[in-house]
Tab-separated table of C-alpha atoms in Angstrom:
chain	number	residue	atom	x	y	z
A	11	UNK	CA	0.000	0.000	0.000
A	12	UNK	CA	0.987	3.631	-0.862
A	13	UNK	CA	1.420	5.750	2.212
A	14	UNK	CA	0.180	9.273	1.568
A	15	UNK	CA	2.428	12.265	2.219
A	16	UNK	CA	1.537	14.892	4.609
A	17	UNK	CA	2.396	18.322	3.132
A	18	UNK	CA	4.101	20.286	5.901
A	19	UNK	CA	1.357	22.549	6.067
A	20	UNK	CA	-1.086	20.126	6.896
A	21	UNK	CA	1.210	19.207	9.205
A	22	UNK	CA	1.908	22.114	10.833
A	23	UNK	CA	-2.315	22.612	11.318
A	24	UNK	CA	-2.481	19.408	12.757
A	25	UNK	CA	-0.054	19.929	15.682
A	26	UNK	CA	-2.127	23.353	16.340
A	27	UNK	CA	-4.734	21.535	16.752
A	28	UNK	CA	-3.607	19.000	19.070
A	29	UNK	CA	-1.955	21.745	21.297
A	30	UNK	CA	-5.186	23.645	21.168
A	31	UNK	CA	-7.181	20.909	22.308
A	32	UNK	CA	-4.410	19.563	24.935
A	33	UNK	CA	-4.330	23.116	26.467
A	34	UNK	CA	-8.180	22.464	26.847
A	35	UNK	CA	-7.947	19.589	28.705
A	36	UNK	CA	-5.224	20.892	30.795
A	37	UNK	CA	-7.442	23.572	32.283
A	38	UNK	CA	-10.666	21.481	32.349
A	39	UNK	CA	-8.970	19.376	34.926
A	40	UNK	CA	-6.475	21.638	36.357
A	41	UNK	CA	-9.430	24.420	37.403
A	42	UNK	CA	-12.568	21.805	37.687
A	43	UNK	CA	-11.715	21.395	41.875
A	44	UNK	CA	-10.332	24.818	42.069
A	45	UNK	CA	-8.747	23.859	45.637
A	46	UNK	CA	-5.125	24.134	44.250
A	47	UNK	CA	-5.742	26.571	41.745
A	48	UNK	CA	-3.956	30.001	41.541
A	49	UNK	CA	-6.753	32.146	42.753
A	50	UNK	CA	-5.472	34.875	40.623
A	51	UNK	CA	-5.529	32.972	37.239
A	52	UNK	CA	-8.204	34.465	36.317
A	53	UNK	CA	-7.630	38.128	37.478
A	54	UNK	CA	-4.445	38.433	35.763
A	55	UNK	CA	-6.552	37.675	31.805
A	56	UNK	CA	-9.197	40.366	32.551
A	57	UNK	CA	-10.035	38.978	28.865
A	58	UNK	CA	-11.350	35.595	29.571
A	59	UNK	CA	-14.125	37.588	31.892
A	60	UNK	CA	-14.477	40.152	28.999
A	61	UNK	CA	-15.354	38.449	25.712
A	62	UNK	CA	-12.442	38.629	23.911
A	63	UNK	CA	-11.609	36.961	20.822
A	64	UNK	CA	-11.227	33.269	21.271
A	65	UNK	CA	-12.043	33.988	25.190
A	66	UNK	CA	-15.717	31.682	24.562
A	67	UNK	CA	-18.453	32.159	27.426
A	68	UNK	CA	-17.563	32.129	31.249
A	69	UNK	CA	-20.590	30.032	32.713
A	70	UNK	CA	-21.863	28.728	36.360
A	71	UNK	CA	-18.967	30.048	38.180
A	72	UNK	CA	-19.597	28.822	41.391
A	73	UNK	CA	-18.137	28.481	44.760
A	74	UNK	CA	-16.356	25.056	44.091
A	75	UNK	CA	-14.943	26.068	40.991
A	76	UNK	CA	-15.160	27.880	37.531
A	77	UNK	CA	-15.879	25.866	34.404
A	78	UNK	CA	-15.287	27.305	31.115
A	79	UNK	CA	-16.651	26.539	27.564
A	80	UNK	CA	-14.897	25.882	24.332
A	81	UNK	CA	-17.578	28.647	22.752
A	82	UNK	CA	-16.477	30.240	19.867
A	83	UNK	CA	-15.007	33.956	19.069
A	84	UNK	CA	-15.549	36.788	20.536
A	85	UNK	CA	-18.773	37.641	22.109
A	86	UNK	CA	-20.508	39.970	24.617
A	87	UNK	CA	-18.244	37.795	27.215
A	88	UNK	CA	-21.148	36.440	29.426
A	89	UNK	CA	-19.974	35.584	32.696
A	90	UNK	CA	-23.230	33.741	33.376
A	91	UNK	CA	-24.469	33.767	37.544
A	92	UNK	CA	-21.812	35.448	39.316
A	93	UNK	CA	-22.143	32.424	41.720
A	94	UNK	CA	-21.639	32.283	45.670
A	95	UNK	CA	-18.942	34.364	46.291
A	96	UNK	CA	-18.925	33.451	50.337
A	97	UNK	CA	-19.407	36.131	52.906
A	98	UNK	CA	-18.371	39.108	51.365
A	99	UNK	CA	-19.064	42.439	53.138
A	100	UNK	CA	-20.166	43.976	50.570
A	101	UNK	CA	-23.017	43.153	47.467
A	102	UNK	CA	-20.912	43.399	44.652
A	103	UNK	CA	-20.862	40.663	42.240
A	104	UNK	CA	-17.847	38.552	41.030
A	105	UNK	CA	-17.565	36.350	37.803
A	106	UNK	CA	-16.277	33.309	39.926
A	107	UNK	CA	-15.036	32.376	42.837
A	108	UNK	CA	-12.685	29.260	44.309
A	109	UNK	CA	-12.097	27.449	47.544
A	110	UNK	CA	-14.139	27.985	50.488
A	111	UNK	CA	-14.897	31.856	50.622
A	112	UNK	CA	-14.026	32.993	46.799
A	113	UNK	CA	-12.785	35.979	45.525
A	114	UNK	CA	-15.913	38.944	45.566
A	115	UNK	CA	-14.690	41.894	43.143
A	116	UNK	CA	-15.148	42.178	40.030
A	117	UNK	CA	-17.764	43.348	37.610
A	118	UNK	CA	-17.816	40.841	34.430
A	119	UNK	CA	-20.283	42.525	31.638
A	120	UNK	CA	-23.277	40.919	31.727
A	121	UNK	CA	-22.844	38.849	35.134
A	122	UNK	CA	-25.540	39.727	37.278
A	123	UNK	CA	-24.682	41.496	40.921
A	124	UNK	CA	-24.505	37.126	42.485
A	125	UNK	CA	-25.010	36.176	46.136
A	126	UNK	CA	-22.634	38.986	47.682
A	127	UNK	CA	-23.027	37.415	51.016
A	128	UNK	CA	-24.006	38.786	54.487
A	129	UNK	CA	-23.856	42.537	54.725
A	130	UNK	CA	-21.951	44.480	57.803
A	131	UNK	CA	-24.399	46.853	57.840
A	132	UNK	CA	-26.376	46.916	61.179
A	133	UNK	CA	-29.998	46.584	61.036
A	134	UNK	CA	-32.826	48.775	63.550
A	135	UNK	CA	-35.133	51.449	62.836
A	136	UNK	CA	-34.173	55.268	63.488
A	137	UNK	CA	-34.230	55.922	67.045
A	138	UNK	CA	-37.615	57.652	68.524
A	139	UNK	CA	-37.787	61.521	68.760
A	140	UNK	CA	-41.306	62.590	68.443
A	141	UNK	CA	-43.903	61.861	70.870
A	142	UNK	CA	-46.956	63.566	69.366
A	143	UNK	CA	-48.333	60.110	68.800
A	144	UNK	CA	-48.764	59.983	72.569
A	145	UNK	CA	-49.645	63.101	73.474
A	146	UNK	CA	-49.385	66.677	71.921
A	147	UNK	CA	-47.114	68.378	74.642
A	148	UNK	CA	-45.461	65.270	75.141
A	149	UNK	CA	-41.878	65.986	75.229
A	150	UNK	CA	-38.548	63.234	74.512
A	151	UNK	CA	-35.507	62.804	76.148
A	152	UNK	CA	-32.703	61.032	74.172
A	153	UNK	CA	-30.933	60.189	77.532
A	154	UNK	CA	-33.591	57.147	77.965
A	155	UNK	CA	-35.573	56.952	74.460
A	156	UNK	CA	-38.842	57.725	76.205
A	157	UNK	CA	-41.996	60.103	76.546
A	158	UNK	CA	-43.096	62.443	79.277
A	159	UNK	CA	-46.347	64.543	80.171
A	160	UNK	CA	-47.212	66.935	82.345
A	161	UNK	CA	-50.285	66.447	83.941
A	162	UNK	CA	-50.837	69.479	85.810
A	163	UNK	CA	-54.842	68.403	86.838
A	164	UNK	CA	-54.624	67.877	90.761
A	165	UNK	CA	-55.265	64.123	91.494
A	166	UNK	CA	-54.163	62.297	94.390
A	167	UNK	CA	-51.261	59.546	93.825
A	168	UNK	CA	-53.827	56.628	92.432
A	169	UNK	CA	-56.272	58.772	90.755
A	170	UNK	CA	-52.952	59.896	88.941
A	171	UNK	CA	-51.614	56.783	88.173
A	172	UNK	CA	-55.025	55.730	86.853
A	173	UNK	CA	-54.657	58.498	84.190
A	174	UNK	CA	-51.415	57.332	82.811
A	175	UNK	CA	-52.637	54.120	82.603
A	176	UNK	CA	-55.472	55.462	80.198
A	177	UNK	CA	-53.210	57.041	78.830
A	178	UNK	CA	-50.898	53.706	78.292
A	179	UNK	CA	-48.360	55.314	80.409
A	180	UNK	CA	-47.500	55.030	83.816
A	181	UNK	CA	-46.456	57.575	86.188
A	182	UNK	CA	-42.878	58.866	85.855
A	183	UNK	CA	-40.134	56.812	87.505
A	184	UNK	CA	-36.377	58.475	87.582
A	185	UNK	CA	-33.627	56.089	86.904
A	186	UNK	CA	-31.116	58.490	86.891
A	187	UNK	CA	-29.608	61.797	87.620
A	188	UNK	CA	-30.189	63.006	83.957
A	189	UNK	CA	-33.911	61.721	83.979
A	190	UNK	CA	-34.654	63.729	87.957
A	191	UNK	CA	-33.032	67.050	86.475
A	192	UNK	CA	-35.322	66.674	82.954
A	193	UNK	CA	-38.675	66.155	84.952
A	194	UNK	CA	-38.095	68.826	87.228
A	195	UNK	CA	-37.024	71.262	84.191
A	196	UNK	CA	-40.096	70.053	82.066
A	197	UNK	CA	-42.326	70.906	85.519
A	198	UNK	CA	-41.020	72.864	88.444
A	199	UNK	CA	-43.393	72.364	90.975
A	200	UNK	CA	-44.638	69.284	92.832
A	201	UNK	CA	-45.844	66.462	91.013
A	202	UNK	CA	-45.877	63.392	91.869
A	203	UNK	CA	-43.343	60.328	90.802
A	204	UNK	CA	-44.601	56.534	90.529
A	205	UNK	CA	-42.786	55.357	93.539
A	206	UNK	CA	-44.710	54.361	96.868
A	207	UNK	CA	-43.770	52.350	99.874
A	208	UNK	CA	-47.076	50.097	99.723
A	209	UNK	CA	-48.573	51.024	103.282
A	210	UNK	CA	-52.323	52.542	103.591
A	211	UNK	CA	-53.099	55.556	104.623
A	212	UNK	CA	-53.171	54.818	108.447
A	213	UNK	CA	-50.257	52.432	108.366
A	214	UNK	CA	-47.173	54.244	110.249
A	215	UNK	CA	-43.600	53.958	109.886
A	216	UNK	CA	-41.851	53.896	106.593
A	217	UNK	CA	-42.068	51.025	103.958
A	218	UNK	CA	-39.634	50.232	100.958
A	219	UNK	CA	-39.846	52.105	98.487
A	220	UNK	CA	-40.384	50.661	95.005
A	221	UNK	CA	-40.941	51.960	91.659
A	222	UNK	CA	-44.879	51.431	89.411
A	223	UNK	CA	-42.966	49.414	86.891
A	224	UNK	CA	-41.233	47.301	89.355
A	225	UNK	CA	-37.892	47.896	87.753
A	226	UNK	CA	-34.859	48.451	90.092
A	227	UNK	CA	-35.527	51.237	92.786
A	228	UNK	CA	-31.565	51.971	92.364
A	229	UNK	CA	-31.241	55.622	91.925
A	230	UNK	CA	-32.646	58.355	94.366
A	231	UNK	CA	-32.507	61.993	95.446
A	232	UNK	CA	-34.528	62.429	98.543
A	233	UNK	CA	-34.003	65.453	100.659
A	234	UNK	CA	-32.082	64.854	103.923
A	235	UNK	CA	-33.952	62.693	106.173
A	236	UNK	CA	-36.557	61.519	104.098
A	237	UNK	CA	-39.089	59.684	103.572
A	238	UNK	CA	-40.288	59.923	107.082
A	239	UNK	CA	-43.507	58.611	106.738
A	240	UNK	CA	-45.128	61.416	108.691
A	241	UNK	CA	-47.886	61.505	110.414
A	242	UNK	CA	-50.469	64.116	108.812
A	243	UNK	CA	-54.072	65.308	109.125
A	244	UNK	CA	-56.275	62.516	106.600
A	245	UNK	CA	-57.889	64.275	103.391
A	246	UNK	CA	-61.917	64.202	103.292
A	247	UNK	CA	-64.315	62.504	105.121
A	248	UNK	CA	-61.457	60.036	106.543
A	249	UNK	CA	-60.391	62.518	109.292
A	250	UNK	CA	-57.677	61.566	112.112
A	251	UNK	CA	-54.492	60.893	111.207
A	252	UNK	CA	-52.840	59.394	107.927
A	253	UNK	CA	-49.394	58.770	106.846
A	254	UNK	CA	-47.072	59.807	104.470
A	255	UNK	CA	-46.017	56.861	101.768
A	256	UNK	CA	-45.868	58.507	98.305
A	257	UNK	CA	-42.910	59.967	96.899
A	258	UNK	CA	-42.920	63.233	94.778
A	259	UNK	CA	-40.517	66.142	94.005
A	260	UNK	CA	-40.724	69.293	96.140
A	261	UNK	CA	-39.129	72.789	96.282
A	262	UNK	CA	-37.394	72.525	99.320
A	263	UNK	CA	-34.497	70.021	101.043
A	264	UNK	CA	-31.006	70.894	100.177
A	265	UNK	CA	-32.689	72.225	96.307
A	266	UNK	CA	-35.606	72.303	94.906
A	267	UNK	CA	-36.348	68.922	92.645
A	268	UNK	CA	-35.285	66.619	95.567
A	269	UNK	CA	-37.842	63.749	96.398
A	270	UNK	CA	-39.773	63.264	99.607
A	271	UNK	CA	-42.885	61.653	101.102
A	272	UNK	CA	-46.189	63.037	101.112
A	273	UNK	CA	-49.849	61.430	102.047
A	274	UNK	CA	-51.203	59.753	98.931
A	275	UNK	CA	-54.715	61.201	99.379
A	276	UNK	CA	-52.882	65.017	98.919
A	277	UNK	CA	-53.834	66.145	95.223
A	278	UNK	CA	-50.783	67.661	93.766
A	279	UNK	CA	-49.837	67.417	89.708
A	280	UNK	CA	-47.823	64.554	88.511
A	281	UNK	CA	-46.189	63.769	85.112
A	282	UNK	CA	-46.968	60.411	82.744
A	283	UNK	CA	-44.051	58.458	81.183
A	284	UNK	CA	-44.214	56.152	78.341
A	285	UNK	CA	-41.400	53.859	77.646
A	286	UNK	CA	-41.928	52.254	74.615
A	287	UNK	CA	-40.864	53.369	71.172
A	288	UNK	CA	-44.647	53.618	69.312
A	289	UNK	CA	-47.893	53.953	71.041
C-alpha cells in the first residue's frame, strides 16, 4: 500500500490543533476542583471575563470552581451567575469564585450582581424623637428613648396613676440623675413620681420604696432625712391621722427637685411616662 504524504502545512495545522485541544484539557482538569488553583488565574486575563476573541463564554462560576466553555469567538463575554462568592461584606458581584470563601470583586459585563453574602451593615429602625403620637405636649428625652407629660390636673397619687394608665403610660419613675433634672425642668413644681412604699393611709412607719414598673428602685434623690412617713391630718371625710407613703418632688431640702414623702390622698400634679418606642 501507498502511504500518503503529509504536506508540511497540513502538518503544521495538525499539531495546532492538538496543542489547542491539549491546552483544553489541561485547564478542564487543572481548574474543575479549584482547591489548588492560583486564585489569581483568572484576574491576571481580565479577557477571559471580557469576551475577547477566542475567550468563549464564562458560565456557572460557582463556589467550588469555575468551568469554562470551548464557545467560539468573541462575544458579549457572558460571565453567566456570578455564583456564591462566600461572605463578602459587601453586594458586589464577582464572575467566579474558588475554595471555600471565593474571591468577591469584580464586575464581568453581563454577570448579574450574584449572592454577595451577608452585609456588615447593622440593622434597627431610626431611634424615637417625636412623641406627638402619645400626646401633643409630650416631650422626649434622648438620655432614655422615652416620653413624658405633664399632667398638671390635681389628682391624688392613684387617681394619677389611673390616668397614665389610660393614657398607656404610667407615672414617671427616675432612673437616673439626667432623667430627675429633665422632669423637674419640664415641671417645676410638685408632682408626683410613681414610687410608693405600699402602706395605707393609716399604716405608720416607713415602707420600701419601690418603683410602678417594678424595675430596680436603684437611683434616688430624697431630701435629707426623708421619707419619714409622717404623720399628717387625713384628706376628706377620713379625718384623724394618715401617713405619708408617696414619693414626689418638692421645692425645698437641700434644692428644689429633691424627692420626699407626702400622704397619697394630697392632690398635687404629677407627670406620665411612656417607655416604649410607638404607642
Amino acid at each position: 500500500m501507498v502511504k500518503p504524504i503529509l504536506q508540511p502545512h497540513a502538518t503544521l495545522n495538525l499539531g495546532r490543533a492538538c496543542l489547542t485541544a491539549g491546552l483544553a484539557v489541561w485547564l478542564l482538569l487543572g481548574t474543575g476542583g479549584c482547591g489548588g488553583a492560583d486564585s489569581n488565574l483568572f484576574e491576571s486575563r481580565p479577557e477571559l471575563a471580557d469576551g475577547g476573541a477566542g475567550a468563549g463564554k464564562a458560565s456557572n462560576a460557582g463556589s467550588s470552581g469555575m468551568v469554562l466553555s470551548a464557545g467560539g469567538t468573541g462575544g458579549e463575554g457572558v460571565a453567566g451567575g456570578a455564583g456564591n462568592a462566600g461572605l463578602s461584606a459587601s453586594g458586589t458581584g464577582c464572575a467566579f469564585s474558588c475554595g471555600e470563601a471565593g474571591p468577591s470583586g469584580g464586575d464581568a459585563p453581563g454577570g448579574s450582581a450574584g449572592m454577595g453574602g451577608v452585609s456588615d451593615r447593622a440593622g434597627g429602625g431610626s431611634a424615637l424623637t417625636d412623641c406627638s403620637a402619645f400626646a401633643a405636649d409630650a416631650t422626649f428625652l434622648s438620655a432614655t428613648q422615652h416620653c413624658y407629660l405633664v399632667d398638671t390636673e390635681q389628682r391624688t397619687y392613684a387617681a394619677a396613676q389611673a390616668h397614665c394608665t389610660d393614657l398607656k403610660a404610667h407615672l414617671v419613675t427616675l432612673g437616673s440623675e439626667a432623667e430627675d433634672e429633665f422632669a423637674w425642668s419640664i415641671h417645676a413644681e410638685e408632682h408626683w413620681v410613681g414610687a410608693s412604699d405600699g402602706k395605707m393611709p393609716k399604716q405608720s412607719g416607713a415602707g420600701t420604696y419601690t418603683w410602678v414598673t417594678h424595675e430596680p428602685f436603684d437611683y434616688s434623690n430624697w431630701s435629707w432625712n426623708q421619707p419619714d412617713a409622717s404623720n399628717t391630718d387625713c384628706v376628706g371625710s377620713n379625718g384623724g391621722s394618715c401617713f405619708e407613703h408617696c414619693a414626689f418632688q418638692w421645692k425645698g431640702g437641700d434644692h428644689n427637685g429633691q424627692w420626699n414623702d407626702r400622704n397619697c390622698m394630697h392632690t398635687i400634679a404629677s407627670i406620665c411616662e411612656w417607655d416604649d418606642s410607638s404607642p
